Amino acid sequence: WPKSPGNAIWRRKDTQKWYAALLTVSREKLGFSSSEKAEILDLRCLPEDLDGLLRRKGYFPGYHMNKKSWYTIVLDGSVPTEEISGRLRQSYALALK
């Protein structure tokens, strides 16, 4: 995006649906008191899994996405890389529908 050249999306080739978005936002947008910038990853999930995910450290309602089937992970080390990789694979699979 011209206004946000550091942001990116991942899209399935077969369905053209997004399954992830990498964004840089102010931490205030996630409910923090700091205006410091944070890198975040927006991913898809099943609506019935959302509540459980949002109870975990580093997880937030989907920023800039449908908050019923998207969530945000702050990429600050609070969520292990292996866990993020699994969540990314799940999001990819959900974009098939």
mmCIF file of N, CA and C in Angstrom:
data_model
loop_
_atom_site.group_PDB
_atom_site.id
_atom_site.type_symbol
_atom_site.label_atom_id
_atom_site.label_comp_id
_atom_site.label_asym_id
_atom_site.label_seq_id
_atom_site.Cartn_x
_atom_site.Cartn_y
_atom_site.Cartn_z
ATOM 1 N N TRP A 1 0.836 -1.174 0.000
ATOM 2 C CA TRP A 1 0.000 0.000 0.000
ATOM 3 C C TRP A 1 0.882 1.239 0.000
ATOM 4 N N PRO A 2 0.597 2.220 -0.841
ATOM 5 C CA PRO A 2 1.459 3.405 -0.910
ATOM 6 C C PRO A 2 1.621 4.128 0.439
ATOM 7 N N LYS A 3 0.561 4.188 1.236
ATOM 8 C CA LYS A 3 0.653 4.894 2.526
ATOM 9 C C LYS A 3 1.354 4.067 3.590
ATOM 10 N N SER A 4 1.447 2.769 3.385
ATOM 11 C CA SER A 4 2.038 1.869 4.382
ATOM 12 C C SER A 4 2.927 0.836 3.690
ATOM 13 N N PRO A 5 4.066 1.269 3.150
ATOM 14 C CA PRO A 5 4.894 0.345 2.366
ATOM 15 C C PRO A 5 5.483 -0.811 3.166
ATOM 16 N N GLY A 6 5.510 -0.731 4.495
ATOM 17 C CA GLY A 6 6.048 -1.818 5.311
ATOM 18 C C GLY A 6 5.024 -2.886 5.629
ATOM 19 N N ASN A 7 3.773 -2.669 5.267
ATOM 20 C CA ASN A 7 2.718 -3.647 5.531
ATOM 21 C C ASN A 7 2.614 -4.631 4.375
ATOM 22 N N ALA A 8 2.076 -5.806 4.666
ATOM 23 C CA ALA A 8 1.949 -6.831 3.621
ATOM 24 C C ALA A 8 0.777 -7.749 3.939
ATOM 25 N N ILE A 9 0.278 -8.417 2.919
ATOM 26 C CA ILE A 9 -0.761 -9.425 3.103
ATOM 27 C C ILE A 9 -0.303 -10.721 2.457
ATOM 28 N N TRP A 10 -0.848 -11.824 2.953
ATOM 29 C CA TRP A 10 -0.660 -13.131 2.331
ATOM 30 C C TRP A 10 -2.023 -13.564 1.815
ATOM 31 N N ARG A 11 -2.032 -14.059 0.600
ATOM 32 C CA ARG A 11 -3.278 -14.455 -0.058
ATOM 33 C C ARG A 11 -3.077 -15.819 -0.710
ATOM 34 N N ARG A 12 -4.091 -16.679 -0.604
ATOM 35 C CA ARG A 12 -4.036 -17.980 -1.285
ATOM 36 C C ARG A 12 -4.122 -17.761 -2.785
ATOM 37 N N LYS A 13 -3.352 -18.496 -3.555
ATOM 38 C CA LYS A 13 -3.424 -18.400 -5.015
ATOM 39 C C LYS A 13 -4.720 -18.982 -5.554
ATOM 40 N N ASP A 14 -5.196 -20.064 -4.920
ATOM 41 C CA ASP A 14 -6.364 -20.750 -5.466
ATOM 42 C C ASP A 14 -7.687 -20.031 -5.198
ATOM 43 N N THR A 15 -7.812 -19.367 -4.051
ATOM 44 C CA THR A 15 -9.076 -18.688 -3.725
ATOM 45 C C THR A 15 -8.959 -17.168 -3.750
ATOM 46 N N GLN A 16 -7.742 -16.665 -3.787
ATOM 47 C CA GLN A 16 -7.454 -15.231 -3.723
ATOM 48 C C GLN A 16 -7.870 -14.598 -2.391
ATOM 49 N N LYS A 17 -8.182 -15.434 -1.388
ATOM 50 C CA LYS A 17 -8.576 -14.912 -0.075
ATOM 51 C C LYS A 17 -7.337 -14.650 0.775
ATOM 52 N N TRP A 18 -7.399 -13.574 1.532
ATOM 53 C CA TRP A 18 -6.331 -13.259 2.469
ATOM 54 C C TRP A 18 -6.345 -14.274 3.606
ATOM 55 N N TYR A 19 -5.173 -14.632 4.076
ATOM 56 C CA TYR A 19 -5.097 -15.450 5.281
ATOM 57 C C TYR A 19 -4.189 -14.842 6.332
ATOM 58 N N ALA A 20 -3.484 -13.773 5.997
ATOM 59 C CA ALA A 20 -2.649 -13.085 6.981
ATOM 60 C C ALA A 20 -2.350 -11.671 6.513
ATOM 61 N N ALA A 21 -2.168 -10.796 7.488
ATOM 62 C CA ALA A 21 -1.743 -9.428 7.202
ATOM 63 C C ALA A 21 -0.676 -9.051 8.229
ATOM 64 N N LEU A 22 0.430 -8.521 7.747
ATOM 65 C CA LEU A 22 1.516 -8.037 8.588
ATOM 66 C C LEU A 22 1.433 -6.521 8.575
ATOM 67 N N LEU A 23 1.264 -5.927 9.756
ATOM 68 C CA LEU A 23 1.030 -4.490 9.846
ATOM 69 C C LEU A 23 1.884 -3.883 10.950
ATOM 70 N N THR A 24 2.175 -2.615 10.823
ATOM 71 C CA THR A 24 2.809 -1.840 11.890
ATOM 72 C C THR A 24 1.791 -0.809 12.349
ATOM 73 N N VAL A 25 1.464 -0.848 13.639
ATOM 74 C CA VAL A 25 0.445 0.053 14.189
ATOM 75 C C VAL A 25 0.935 0.631 15.513
ATOM 76 N N SER A 26 0.282 1.682 15.952
ATOM 77 C CA SER A 26 0.538 2.238 17.270
ATOM 78 C C SER A 26 -0.017 1.265 18.309
ATOM 79 N N ARG A 27 0.723 1.038 19.365
ATOM 80 C CA ARG A 27 0.274 0.133 20.423
ATOM 81 C C ARG A 27 -1.040 0.621 21.046
ATOM 82 N N GLU A 28 -1.308 1.907 20.946
ATOM 83 C CA GLU A 28 -2.574 2.463 21.439
ATOM 84 C C GLU A 28 -3.770 1.810 20.754
ATOM 85 N N LYS A 29 -3.620 1.459 19.495
ATOM 86 C CA LYS A 29 -4.714 0.847 18.737
ATOM 87 C C LYS A 29 -5.094 -0.535 19.273
ATOM 88 N N LEU A 30 -4.204 -1.114 20.079
ATOM 89 C CA LEU A 30 -4.462 -2.420 20.673
ATOM 90 C C LEU A 30 -4.881 -2.302 22.138
ATOM 91 N N GLY A 31 -4.985 -1.069 22.630
ATOM 92 C CA GLY A 31 -5.411 -0.858 24.006
ATOM 93 C C GLY A 31 -4.293 -0.544 24.988
ATOM 94 N N PHE A 32 -3.056 -0.431 24.498
ATOM 95 C CA PHE A 32 -1.939 -0.066 25.366
ATOM 96 C C PHE A 32 -1.919 1.442 25.564
ATOM 97 N N SER A 33 -1.247 1.902 26.605
ATOM 98 C CA SER A 33 -1.153 3.348 26.834
ATOM 99 C C SER A 33 -0.021 3.976 26.028
ATOM 100 N N SER A 34 0.872 3.176 25.499
ATOM 101 C CA SER A 34 2.016 3.660 24.734
ATOM 102 C C SER A 34 1.645 3.898 23.265
ATOM 103 N N SER A 35 2.224 4.938 22.678
ATOM 104 C CA SER A 35 2.024 5.183 21.241
ATOM 105 C C SER A 35 3.163 4.583 20.415
ATOM 106 N N GLU A 36 4.038 3.835 21.074
ATOM 107 C CA GLU A 36 5.137 3.150 20.393
ATOM 108 C C GLU A 36 4.574 2.228 19.303
ATOM 109 N N LYS A 37 5.305 2.075 18.215
ATOM 110 C CA LYS A 37 4.873 1.216 17.116
ATOM 111 C C LYS A 37 5.082 -0.255 17.457
ATOM 112 N N ALA A 38 4.186 -1.085 16.936
ATOM 113 C CA ALA A 38 4.285 -2.532 17.130
ATOM 114 C C ALA A 38 4.001 -3.227 15.807
ATOM 115 N N GLU A 39 4.737 -4.287 15.541
ATOM 116 C CA GLU A 39 4.428 -5.127 14.384
ATOM 117 C C GLU A 39 3.417 -6.162 14.838
ATOM 118 N N ILE A 40 2.383 -6.348 14.026
ATOM 119 C CA ILE A 40 1.333 -7.300 14.369
ATOM 120 C C ILE A 40 1.054 -8.207 13.175
ATOM 121 N N LEU A 41 0.454 -9.337 13.472
ATOM 122 C CA LEU A 41 0.051 -10.289 12.451
ATOM 123 C C LEU A 41 -1.425 -10.592 12.657
ATOM 124 N N ASP A 42 -2.241 -10.308 11.659
ATOM 125 C CA ASP A 42 -3.674 -10.636 11.697
ATOM 126 C C ASP A 42 -3.874 -11.980 11.012
ATOM 127 N N LEU A 43 -4.620 -12.883 11.678
ATOM 128 C CA LEU A 43 -4.848 -14.227 11.162
ATOM 129 C C LEU A 43 -6.318 -14.610 11.303
ATOM 130 N N ARG A 44 -6.742 -15.561 10.472
ATOM 131 C CA ARG A 44 -8.111 -16.097 10.531
ATOM 132 C C ARG A 44 -8.214 -17.181 11.603
ATOM 133 N N CYS A 45 -9.443 -17.339 12.125
ATOM 134 C CA CYS A 45 -9.725 -18.460 13.016
ATOM 135 C C CYS A 45 -11.202 -18.805 12.897
ATOM 136 N N LEU A 46 -11.563 -19.944 13.447
ATOM 137 C CA LEU A 46 -12.981 -20.298 13.524
ATOM 138 C C LEU A 46 -13.616 -19.410 14.586
ATOM 139 N N PRO A 47 -14.801 -18.879 14.342
ATOM 140 C CA PRO A 47 -15.442 -18.004 15.323
ATOM 141 C C PRO A 47 -15.545 -18.623 16.719
ATOM 142 N N GLU A 48 -15.763 -19.930 16.784
ATOM 143 C CA GLU A 48 -15.890 -20.582 18.088
ATOM 144 C C GLU A 48 -14.557 -20.695 18.837
ATOM 145 N N ASP A 49 -13.438 -20.474 18.162
ATOM 146 C CA ASP A 49 -12.121 -20.524 18.803
ATOM 147 C C ASP A 49 -11.636 -19.151 19.277
ATOM 148 N N LEU A 50 -12.298 -18.107 18.829
ATOM 149 C CA LEU A 50 -11.810 -16.750 19.071
ATOM 150 C C LEU A 50 -11.714 -16.401 20.553
ATOM 151 N N ASP A 51 -12.738 -16.691 21.324
ATOM 152 C CA ASP A 51 -12.741 -16.312 22.735
ATOM 153 C C ASP A 51 -11.550 -16.917 23.477
ATOM 154 N N GLY A 52 -11.265 -18.178 23.230
ATOM 155 C CA GLY A 52 -10.132 -18.833 23.874
ATOM 156 C C GLY A 52 -8.797 -18.212 23.480
ATOM 157 N N LEU A 53 -8.665 -17.855 22.211
ATOM 158 C CA LEU A 53 -7.422 -17.230 21.754
ATOM 159 C C LEU A 53 -7.204 -15.876 22.418
ATOM 160 N N LEU A 54 -8.276 -15.105 22.549
ATOM 161 C CA LEU A 54 -8.144 -13.756 23.097
ATOM 162 C C LEU A 54 -7.806 -13.748 24.584
ATOM 163 N N ARG A 55 -7.889 -14.885 25.233
ATOM 164 C CA ARG A 55 -7.506 -14.991 26.644
ATOM 165 C C ARG A 55 -6.010 -15.224 26.808
ATOM 166 N N ARG A 56 -5.331 -15.470 25.707
ATOM 167 C CA ARG A 56 -3.901 -15.779 25.748
ATOM 168 C C ARG A 56 -3.071 -14.500 25.655
ATOM 169 N N LYS A 57 -1.898 -14.547 26.263
ATOM 170 C CA LYS A 57 -0.971 -13.418 26.213
ATOM 171 C C LYS A 57 -0.514 -13.182 24.770
ATOM 172 N N GLY A 58 -0.529 -11.923 24.343
ATOM 173 C CA GLY A 58 -0.062 -11.555 23.007
ATOM 174 C C GLY A 58 -1.132 -11.596 21.935
ATOM 175 N N TYR A 59 -2.360 -11.991 22.291
ATOM 176 C CA TYR A 59 -3.469 -12.100 21.335
ATOM 177 C C TYR A 59 -4.483 -10.986 21.585
ATOM 178 N N PHE A 60 -5.019 -10.433 20.489
ATOM 179 C CA PHE A 60 -5.970 -9.319 20.557
ATOM 180 C C PHE A 60 -7.040 -9.500 19.487
ATOM 181 N N PRO A 61 -8.168 -8.794 19.635
ATOM 182 C CA PRO A 61 -9.170 -8.826 18.552
ATOM 183 C C PRO A 61 -8.524 -8.365 17.244
ATOM 184 N N GLY A 62 -8.988 -8.901 16.155
ATOM 185 C CA GLY A 62 -8.413 -8.588 14.850
ATOM 186 C C GLY A 62 -8.383 -7.099 14.564
ATOM 187 N N TYR A 63 -7.185 -6.568 14.377
ATOM 188 C CA TYR A 63 -7.041 -5.160 14.034
ATOM 189 C C TYR A 63 -7.326 -5.005 12.545
ATOM 190 N N HIS A 64 -8.205 -4.107 12.212
ATOM 191 C CA HIS A 64 -8.504 -3.768 10.819
ATOM 192 C C HIS A 64 -9.196 -4.906 10.070
ATOM 193 N N MET A 65 -9.698 -5.909 10.785
ATOM 194 C CA MET A 65 -10.353 -7.043 10.141
ATOM 195 C C MET A 65 -11.648 -7.364 10.886
ATOM 196 N N ASN A 66 -12.412 -8.307 10.337
ATOM 197 C CA ASN A 66 -13.634 -8.777 10.972
ATOM 198 C C ASN A 66 -13.281 -9.400 12.321
ATOM 199 N N LYS A 67 -13.796 -8.846 13.383
ATOM 200 C CA LYS A 67 -13.427 -9.299 14.720
ATOM 201 C C LYS A 67 -14.144 -10.573 15.151
ATOM 202 N N LYS A 68 -14.936 -11.170 14.260
ATOM 203 C CA LYS A 68 -15.604 -12.436 14.563
ATOM 204 C C LYS A 68 -14.770 -13.627 14.108
ATOM 205 N N SER A 69 -13.906 -13.414 13.119
ATOM 206 C CA SER A 69 -13.122 -14.537 12.609
ATOM 207 C C SER A 69 -11.651 -14.169 12.341
ATOM 208 N N TRP A 70 -11.206 -13.053 12.882
ATOM 209 C CA TRP A 70 -9.800 -12.657 12.769
ATOM 210 C C TRP A 70 -9.298 -12.241 14.148
ATOM 211 N N TYR A 71 -8.034 -12.477 14.388
ATOM 212 C CA TYR A 71 -7.393 -12.040 15.620
ATOM 213 C C TYR A 71 -6.013 -11.495 15.278
ATOM 214 N N THR A 72 -5.418 -10.816 16.238
ATOM 215 C CA THR A 72 -4.113 -10.194 16.062
ATOM 216 C C THR A 72 -3.127 -10.770 17.064
ATOM 217 N N ILE A 73 -1.932 -11.043 16.591
ATOM 218 C CA ILE A 73 -0.814 -11.422 17.460
ATOM 219 C C ILE A 73 0.202 -10.288 17.391
ATOM 220 N N VAL A 74 0.638 -9.818 18.558
ATOM 221 C CA VAL A 74 1.697 -8.803 18.607
ATOM 222 C C VAL A 74 3.026 -9.531 18.477
ATOM 223 N N LEU A 75 3.834 -9.107 17.543
ATOM 224 C CA LEU A 75 5.118 -9.772 17.281
ATOM 225 C C LEU A 75 6.220 -9.155 18.138
ATOM 226 N N ASP A 76 6.091 -9.365 19.443
ATOM 227 C CA ASP A 76 7.049 -8.814 20.398
ATOM 228 C C ASP A 76 7.756 -9.904 21.199
ATOM 229 N N GLY A 77 7.609 -11.149 20.773
ATOM 230 C CA GLY A 77 8.233 -12.271 21.472
ATOM 231 C C GLY A 77 7.340 -12.917 22.516
ATOM 232 N N SER A 78 6.151 -12.352 22.762
ATOM 233 C CA SER A 78 5.261 -12.915 23.774
ATOM 234 C C SER A 78 4.583 -14.201 23.309
ATOM 235 N N VAL A 79 4.539 -14.417 21.995
ATOM 236 C CA VAL A 79 3.987 -15.656 21.431
ATOM 237 C C VAL A 79 5.140 -16.364 20.710
ATOM 238 N N PRO A 80 5.435 -17.613 21.074
ATOM 239 C CA PRO A 80 6.563 -18.332 20.463
ATOM 240 C C PRO A 80 6.413 -18.478 18.944
ATOM 241 N N THR A 81 7.537 -18.444 18.262
ATOM 242 C CA THR A 81 7.563 -18.559 16.802
ATOM 243 C C THR A 81 6.878 -19.839 16.330
ATOM 244 N N GLU A 82 7.085 -20.948 17.022
ATOM 245 C CA GLU A 82 6.476 -22.217 16.619
ATOM 246 C C GLU A 82 4.946 -22.122 16.680
ATOM 247 N N GLU A 83 4.448 -21.435 17.693
ATOM 248 C CA GLU A 83 3.002 -21.253 17.833
ATOM 249 C C GLU A 83 2.460 -20.378 16.702
ATOM 250 N N ILE A 84 3.170 -19.320 16.380
ATOM 251 C CA ILE A 84 2.758 -18.439 15.283
ATOM 252 C C ILE A 84 2.743 -19.211 13.969
ATOM 253 N N SER A 85 3.735 -20.062 13.749
ATOM 254 C CA SER A 85 3.795 -20.864 12.517
ATOM 255 C C SER A 85 2.566 -21.758 12.393
ATOM 256 N N GLY A 86 2.176 -22.396 13.486
ATOM 257 C CA GLY A 86 0.986 -23.242 13.478
ATOM 258 C C GLY A 86 -0.275 -22.440 13.217
ATOM 259 N N ARG A 87 -0.370 -21.272 13.814
ATOM 260 C CA ARG A 87 -1.532 -20.407 13.607
ATOM 261 C C ARG A 87 -1.597 -19.928 12.151
ATOM 262 N N LEU A 88 -0.454 -19.670 11.552
ATOM 263 C CA LEU A 88 -0.394 -19.254 10.156
ATOM 264 C C LEU A 88 -0.877 -20.370 9.235
ATOM 265 N N ARG A 89 -0.472 -21.597 9.509
ATOM 266 C CA ARG A 89 -0.944 -22.745 8.715
ATOM 267 C C ARG A 89 -2.457 -22.922 8.858
ATOM 268 N N GLN A 90 -2.969 -22.762 10.071
ATOM 269 C CA GLN A 90 -4.410 -22.876 10.294
ATOM 270 C C GLN A 90 -5.165 -21.784 9.528
ATOM 271 N N SER A 91 -4.656 -20.576 9.556
ATOM 272 C CA SER A 91 -5.292 -19.459 8.856
ATOM 273 C C SER A 91 -5.321 -19.725 7.344
ATOM 274 N N TYR A 92 -4.216 -20.267 6.828
ATOM 275 C CA TYR A 92 -4.141 -20.617 5.410
ATOM 276 C C TYR A 92 -5.228 -21.624 5.061
ATOM 277 N N ALA A 93 -5.392 -22.646 5.881
ATOM 278 C CA ALA A 93 -6.400 -23.668 5.639
ATOM 279 C C ALA A 93 -7.812 -23.077 5.682
ATOM 280 N N LEU A 94 -8.060 -22.161 6.583
ATOM 281 C CA LEU A 94 -9.393 -21.555 6.706
ATOM 282 C C LEU A 94 -9.725 -20.651 5.520
ATOM 283 N N ALA A 95 -8.739 -20.160 4.832
ATOM 284 C CA ALA A 95 -8.995 -19.303 3.657
ATOM 285 C C ALA A 95 -9.380 -20.120 2.433
ATOM 286 N N LEU A 96 -9.430 -21.432 2.555
ATOM 287 C CA LEU A 96 -9.830 -22.286 1.448
ATOM 288 C C LEU A 96 -11.336 -22.206 1.196
ATOM 289 N N LYS A 97 -12.101 -21.997 2.255
ATOM 290 C CA LYS A 97 -13.567 -21.997 2.165
ATOM 291 C C LYS A 97 -14.079 -20.836 1.346
#
